[in-house]
C-alpha positions as MATLAB code, in Angstrom:
seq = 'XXXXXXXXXXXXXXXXXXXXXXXXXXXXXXXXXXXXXXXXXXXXXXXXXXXXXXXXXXXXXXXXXXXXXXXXXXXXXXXXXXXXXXXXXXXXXXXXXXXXXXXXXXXXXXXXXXXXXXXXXXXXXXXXXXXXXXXXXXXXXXXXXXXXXXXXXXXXXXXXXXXXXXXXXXXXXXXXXXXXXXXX';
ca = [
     -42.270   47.702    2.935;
     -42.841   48.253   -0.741;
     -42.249   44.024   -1.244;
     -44.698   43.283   -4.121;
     -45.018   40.044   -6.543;
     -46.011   40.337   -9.521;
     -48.580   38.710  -11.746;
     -47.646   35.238  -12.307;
     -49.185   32.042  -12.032;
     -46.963   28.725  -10.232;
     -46.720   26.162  -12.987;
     -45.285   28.733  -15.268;
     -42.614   29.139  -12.969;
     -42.240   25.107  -12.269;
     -44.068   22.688  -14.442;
     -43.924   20.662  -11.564;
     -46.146   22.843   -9.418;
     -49.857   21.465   -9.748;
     -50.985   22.330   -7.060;
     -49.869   26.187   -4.366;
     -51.347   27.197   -1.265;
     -50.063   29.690    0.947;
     -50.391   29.814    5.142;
     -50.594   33.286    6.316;
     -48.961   33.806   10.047;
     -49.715   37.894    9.622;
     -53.024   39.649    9.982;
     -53.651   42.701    7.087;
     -54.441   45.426    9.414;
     -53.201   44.591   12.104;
     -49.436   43.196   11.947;
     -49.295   45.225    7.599;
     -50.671   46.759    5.239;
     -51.286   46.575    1.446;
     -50.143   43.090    0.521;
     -53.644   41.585   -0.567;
     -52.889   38.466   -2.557;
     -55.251   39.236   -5.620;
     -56.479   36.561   -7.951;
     -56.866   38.263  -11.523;
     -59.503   36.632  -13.928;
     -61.418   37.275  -16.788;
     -64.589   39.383  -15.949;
     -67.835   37.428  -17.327;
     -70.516   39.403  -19.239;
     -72.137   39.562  -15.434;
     -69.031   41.585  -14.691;
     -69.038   43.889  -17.266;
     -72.693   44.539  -17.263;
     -72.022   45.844  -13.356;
     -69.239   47.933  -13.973;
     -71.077   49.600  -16.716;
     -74.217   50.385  -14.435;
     -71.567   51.933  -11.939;
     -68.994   54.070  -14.140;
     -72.412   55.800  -15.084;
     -72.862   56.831  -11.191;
     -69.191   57.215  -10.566;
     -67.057   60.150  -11.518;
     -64.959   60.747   -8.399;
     -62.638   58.267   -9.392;
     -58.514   59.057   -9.652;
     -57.506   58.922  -13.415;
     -55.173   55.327  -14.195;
     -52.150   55.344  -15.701;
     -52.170   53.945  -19.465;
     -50.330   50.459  -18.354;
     -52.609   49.921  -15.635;
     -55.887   50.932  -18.159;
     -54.607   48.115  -19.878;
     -53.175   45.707  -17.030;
     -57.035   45.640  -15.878;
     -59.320   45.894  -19.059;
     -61.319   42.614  -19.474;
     -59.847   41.462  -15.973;
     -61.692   41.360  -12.362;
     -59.550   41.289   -9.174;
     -60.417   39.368   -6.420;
     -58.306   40.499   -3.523;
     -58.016   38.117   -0.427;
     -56.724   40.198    2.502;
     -55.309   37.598    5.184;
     -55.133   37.014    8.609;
     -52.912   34.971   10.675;
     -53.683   30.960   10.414;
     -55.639   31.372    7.034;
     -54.453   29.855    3.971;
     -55.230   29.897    0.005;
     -55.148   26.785   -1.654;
     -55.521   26.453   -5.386;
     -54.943   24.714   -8.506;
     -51.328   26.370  -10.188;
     -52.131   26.715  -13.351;
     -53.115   29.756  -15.701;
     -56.841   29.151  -14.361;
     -55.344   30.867  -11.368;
     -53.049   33.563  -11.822;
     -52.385   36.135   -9.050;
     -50.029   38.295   -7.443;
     -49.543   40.556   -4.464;
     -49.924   44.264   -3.961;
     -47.538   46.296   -2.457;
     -46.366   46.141    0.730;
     -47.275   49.982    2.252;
     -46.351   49.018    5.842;
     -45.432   46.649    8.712;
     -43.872   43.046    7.503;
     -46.299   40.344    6.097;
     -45.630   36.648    7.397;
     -46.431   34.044    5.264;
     -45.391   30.187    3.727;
     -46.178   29.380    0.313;
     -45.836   25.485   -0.590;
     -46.627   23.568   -3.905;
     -47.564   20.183   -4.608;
     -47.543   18.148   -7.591;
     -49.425   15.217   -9.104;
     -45.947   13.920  -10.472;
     -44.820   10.903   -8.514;
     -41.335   10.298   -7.464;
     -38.596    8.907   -9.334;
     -38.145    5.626   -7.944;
     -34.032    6.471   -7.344;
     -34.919    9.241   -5.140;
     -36.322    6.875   -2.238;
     -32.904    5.534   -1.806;
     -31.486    9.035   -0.948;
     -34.207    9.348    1.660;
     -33.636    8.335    5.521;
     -36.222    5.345    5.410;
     -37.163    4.937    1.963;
     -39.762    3.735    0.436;
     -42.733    2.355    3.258;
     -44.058   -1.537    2.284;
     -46.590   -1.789    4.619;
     -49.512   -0.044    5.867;
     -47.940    0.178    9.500;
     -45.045    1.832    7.735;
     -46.868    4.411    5.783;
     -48.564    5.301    9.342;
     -44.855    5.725   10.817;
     -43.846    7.756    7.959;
     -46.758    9.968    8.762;
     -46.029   10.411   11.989;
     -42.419   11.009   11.733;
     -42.559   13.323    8.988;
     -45.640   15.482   10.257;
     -45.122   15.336   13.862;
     -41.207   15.409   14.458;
     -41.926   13.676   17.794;
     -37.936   13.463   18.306;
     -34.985   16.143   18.843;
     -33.729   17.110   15.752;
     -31.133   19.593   14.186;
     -32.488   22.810   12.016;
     -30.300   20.633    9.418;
     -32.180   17.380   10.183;
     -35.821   19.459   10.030;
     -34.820   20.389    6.708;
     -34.224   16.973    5.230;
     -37.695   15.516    7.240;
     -39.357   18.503    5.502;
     -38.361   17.930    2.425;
     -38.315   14.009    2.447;
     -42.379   14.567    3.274;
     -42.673   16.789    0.028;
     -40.980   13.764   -1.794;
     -43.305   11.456   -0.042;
     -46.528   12.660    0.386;
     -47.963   10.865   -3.273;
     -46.406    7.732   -1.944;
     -48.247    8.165    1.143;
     -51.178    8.904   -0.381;
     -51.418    6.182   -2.563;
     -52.781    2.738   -2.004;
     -49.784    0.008   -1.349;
     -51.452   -2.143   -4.597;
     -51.216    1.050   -6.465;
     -47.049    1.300   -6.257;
     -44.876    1.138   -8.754;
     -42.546   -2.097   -7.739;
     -39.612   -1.168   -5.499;
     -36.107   -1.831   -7.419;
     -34.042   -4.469   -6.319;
];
């Protein structure tokens, strides 16, 4: 309760990050509440012209503090209030910054990840369990042993098949003609 991120966007934090999604295993509502991720853009004329049209019918409203007057002018909010198995995916850059509100009760569930376009430094293969696939038959055995974990493994050994995917997923998704050559 009272957990909060602020506005931010993911490549600013890692240039490496091209890429963020987040998979939310909490309903708003039901399992919290508050904690909306918000996406915060610039308002278009279209935006401005409704807001106009409904300060003129509004007058109810609870006066804003001078930081958040100025936090929102010239920016809309797009709130996206989750539920369990949805996800955001989204580019990371400053086309898409966001953040989360507060936290006002119950405990909010959820995994962020982030890609990137950047492939992997050829060295890094070696530290990996199988390295670098050569064949097509290879890259399908990658996929299934990194996705699927179809054997016993330690927490320890999850880890390192977790994060060998992350490492491997641009390989994977590459065409074989299209790798750089393996070093001898």
């Amino acid at each position: 309760e009272g957990d909060h991120v602020i506005l931010h966007t993911d490549e600013a934090t890692h240039a490496g990050y091209h890429y963020s999604s987040v998979l939310y295993l909490s309903t708003h509502g039901e399992d919290f509440e508050g904690g909306a991720f918000v996406f915060n853009d610039p308002k278009t004329s279209a935006d401005i012209a409704a807001e106009e049209s409904e300060e003129s019918a509004e007058f109810d409203e609870e006066p804003m503090s001078l930081a958040e007057q100025i936090r929102r002018d010239g920016r809309k909010f797009t709130p996206f209030h989750p539920t369990r198995g949805a996800a955001v995916i989204f580019s990371s850059g400053w086309e898409n910054m966001h953040e989360v509100e507060k936290l006002t009760a119950g405990t909010r569930y959820a995994v962020p990840c982030f890609f990137t376009t950047c492939p992997v430094p050829e060295a890094h293969y070696e530290q990996m369990v199988v390295g670098k696939p050569q064949t097509e038959e290879a890259i399908a055995d990658d996929w299934l042993h990194l996705l699927l974990a179809h054997r016993p493994e330690t927490p320890m050994e999850g880890v390192g098949r977790v994060k060998e995917l992350m490492m491997k997923w641009h390989c994977l998704c590459t065409p074989l003609d299209q790798h750089a050559p393996q070093s001898a």
